[in-house]
CSV table of C-alpha atoms and ligand atoms in Angstrom, one decimal:
chain,number,residue,atom,x,y,z
A,6,MET,CA,111.0,72.3,133.2
A,7,PRO,CA,113.8,73.9,132.5
A,8,GLY,CA,117.1,72.5,133.7
A,9,LEU,CA,118.5,74.8,136.0
A,10,GLU,CA,121.6,74.4,133.5
A,11,ASP,CA,119.8,77.0,131.3
A,12,LEU,CA,120.1,79.5,134.2
A,13,TYR,CA,124.4,78.6,135.8
A,14,ARG,CA,126.0,78.6,132.6
A,15,GLU,CA,129.6,78.1,133.0
A,16,ILE,CA,130.3,81.9,131.9
A,17,VAL,CA,127.6,83.0,134.5
A,18,LEU,CA,129.1,81.2,137.0
A,19,ASP,CA,132.9,82.1,136.6
A,20,HIS,CA,131.4,86.1,136.5
A,21,TYR,CA,129.9,85.4,139.6
A,22,ARG,CA,133.2,83.4,141.3
A,23,ASN,CA,135.3,86.3,139.9
A,24,PRO,CA,133.1,89.8,139.5
A,25,ARG,CA,134.7,92.0,136.3
A,26,ASN,CA,134.8,95.7,137.4
A,27,ARG,CA,133.5,95.5,141.4
A,28,GLY,CA,134.5,98.5,144.2
A,29,GLU,CA,133.3,101.9,144.3
A,30,LEU,CA,134.3,105.4,141.7
A,31,PRO,CA,134.8,108.3,144.5
A,32,CYS,CA,131.1,110.5,144.0
A,33,PRO,CA,131.6,113.2,142.4
A,34,PRO,CA,132.7,113.1,139.8
A,35,ALA,CA,130.8,109.9,139.6
A,36,ARG,CA,127.1,109.3,140.0
A,37,ARG,CA,126.1,106.5,142.1
A,38,ALA,CA,122.8,104.6,141.8
A,39,GLU,CA,121.6,102.0,144.1
A,40,GLY,CA,118.7,99.4,143.2
A,41,PHE,CA,117.0,96.5,145.4
A,42,ASN,CA,115.2,93.9,144.5
A,43,PRO,CA,112.6,92.5,147.1
A,44,LEU,CA,111.7,89.7,145.5
A,45,CYS,CA,115.0,87.8,146.1
A,46,GLY,CA,116.8,90.1,148.1
A,47,ASP,CA,119.4,91.2,145.8
A,48,GLU,CA,121.8,94.9,146.1
A,49,VAL,CA,123.1,96.1,143.6
A,50,VAL,CA,125.2,99.3,143.4
A,51,VAL,CA,126.5,101.4,140.2
A,52,TYR,CA,129.1,103.8,139.9
A,53,THR,CA,129.9,105.6,136.3
A,54,ASP,CA,132.1,107.8,135.5
A,55,LEU,CA,130.8,110.2,132.2
A,56,ALA,CA,133.1,112.3,129.7
A,57,ASP,CA,132.2,113.1,126.1
A,58,GLY,CA,128.8,111.4,126.5
A,59,MET,CA,130.6,108.0,127.2
A,60,VAL,CA,130.9,105.8,129.6
A,61,ARG,CA,134.3,106.4,130.9
A,62,ASP,CA,134.2,104.2,133.9
A,63,VAL,CA,132.1,101.9,135.5
A,64,ARG,CA,131.9,99.9,138.6
A,65,PHE,CA,129.3,97.9,140.4
A,66,GLY,CA,129.2,96.8,144.3
A,67,GLY,CA,126.4,95.5,146.6
A,68,GLN,CA,125.2,91.8,147.4
A,69,GLY,CA,122.8,89.0,146.6
A,70,CYS,CA,122.1,86.2,144.6
A,71,SER,CA,124.7,84.9,141.5
A,72,ILE,CA,122.2,85.6,139.2
A,73,SER,CA,121.8,89.8,140.0
A,74,GLN,CA,125.5,89.6,140.8
A,75,SER,CA,127.1,88.2,137.4
A,76,THR,CA,124.4,90.4,135.7
A,77,ALA,CA,126.4,93.3,137.0
A,78,SER,CA,129.9,91.9,136.1
A,79,MET,CA,128.6,90.7,132.6
A,80,MET,CA,127.3,94.2,132.0
A,81,SER,CA,130.1,96.5,133.3
A,82,VAL,CA,132.0,94.8,130.5
A,83,ALA,CA,129.8,95.6,128.2
A,84,VAL,CA,128.9,99.3,128.6
A,85,LYS,CA,132.3,100.5,130.0
A,86,GLY,CA,134.0,102.8,126.3
A,87,ARG,CA,130.4,102.9,125.4
A,88,SER,CA,128.7,105.6,124.0
A,89,LEU,CA,125.4,106.1,126.0
A,90,GLU,CA,123.5,105.6,122.7
A,91,GLU,CA,125.1,102.2,122.2
A,92,VAL,CA,124.0,101.8,126.6
A,93,GLU,CA,120.7,102.5,125.4
A,94,LYS,CA,121.0,99.9,122.4
A,95,LEU,CA,122.5,97.4,124.7
A,96,GLU,CA,120.1,97.2,127.5
A,97,ARG,CA,116.5,97.4,125.0
A,98,SER,CA,118.4,94.0,123.4
A,99,PHE,CA,118.9,92.4,126.9
A,100,LYS,CA,115.6,93.7,128.1
A,101,ALA,CA,114.0,92.3,125.0
A,102,MET,CA,116.2,89.2,125.2
A,103,MET,CA,114.5,89.2,129.3
A,104,SER,CA,111.0,89.3,127.0
A,105,ILE,CA,110.5,92.7,128.1
A,106,VAL,CA,108.8,95.1,125.8
A,107,THR,CA,110.5,98.5,126.7
A,108,ASP,CA,108.8,101.6,125.8
A,109,GLY,CA,106.1,102.0,122.5
A,110,GLY,CA,106.5,98.2,122.0
A,111,GLU,CA,109.3,98.7,119.4
A,112,VAL,CA,111.3,95.6,118.9
A,113,ALA,CA,114.8,96.4,120.2
A,114,PRO,CA,117.0,96.2,117.2
A,115,PRO,CA,119.7,93.6,118.0
A,116,ALA,CA,122.7,94.5,119.9
A,117,ASP,CA,126.1,92.0,120.4
A,118,LEU,CA,125.3,91.5,124.0
A,119,GLY,CA,128.8,89.4,124.4
A,120,ASP,CA,128.6,87.4,127.8
A,121,LEU,CA,125.8,88.8,128.5
A,122,GLU,CA,124.3,86.1,125.6
A,123,ALA,CA,124.9,83.5,128.6
A,124,LEU,CA,122.0,84.8,130.4
A,125,ARG,CA,119.5,83.9,128.0
A,126,GLY,CA,117.9,80.6,129.6
A,127,VAL,CA,117.1,83.1,132.6
A,128,VAL,CA,113.9,84.2,130.7
A,129,LYS,CA,112.6,80.7,131.3
A,130,PHE,CA,112.6,81.5,135.3
A,131,PRO,CA,110.7,84.2,135.5
A,132,VAL,CA,110.9,85.3,139.3
A,133,ARG,CA,114.5,85.4,138.4
A,134,ILE,CA,114.2,88.1,135.4
A,135,LYS,CA,114.2,90.7,138.3
A,136,CYS,CA,117.6,89.3,139.4
A,137,ALA,CA,118.9,90.0,135.6
A,138,THR,CA,117.5,93.3,135.2
A,139,LEU,CA,118.5,94.8,138.4
A,140,CYS,CA,122.2,96.0,137.6
A,141,TRP,CA,120.5,97.8,134.1
A,142,ASN,CA,117.2,99.6,135.9
A,143,THR,CA,120.3,100.8,138.5
A,144,LEU,CA,122.6,101.4,135.5
A,145,THR,CA,119.7,104.1,134.1
A,146,GLU,CA,119.1,105.8,137.3
A,147,SER,CA,122.6,106.4,138.1
A,148,LEU,CA,122.8,107.7,134.4
A,149,ARG,CA,119.8,109.9,134.6
A,150,SER,CA,121.1,111.4,138.0
B,207,ZN,ZN1,118.3,87.4,142.6
């Protein structure tokens, strides 16, 4: 059985205790999307401010387990200031790390995931993968809204 230390890495706990970019953005002009993971009871709200095809600013709110909230914090740092193309690449790389094959079954090109790499151990806990991907799905929804 995989050890819990694979799940709760120090950097993950740090993002949970000291979340980055937690808060709200005025809508409009920002976009807002809500996500819910009924398996665990996690809620994530993502606010994105887009300008010239870039994620100029991002905030998140919500409540839930440490994996769902720390992933949202790490994701916000990773996507802020990135182009939509880069954000899509990050999401595909992250989901590939979670063993989720995205559209077409194509292998995602590797992207520098930064702190998100610390979540690699989540894949050993299949029930928690939805905790880690919730904020990404919510982000995508906000970008498409
Ligand atoms: Zn959860």
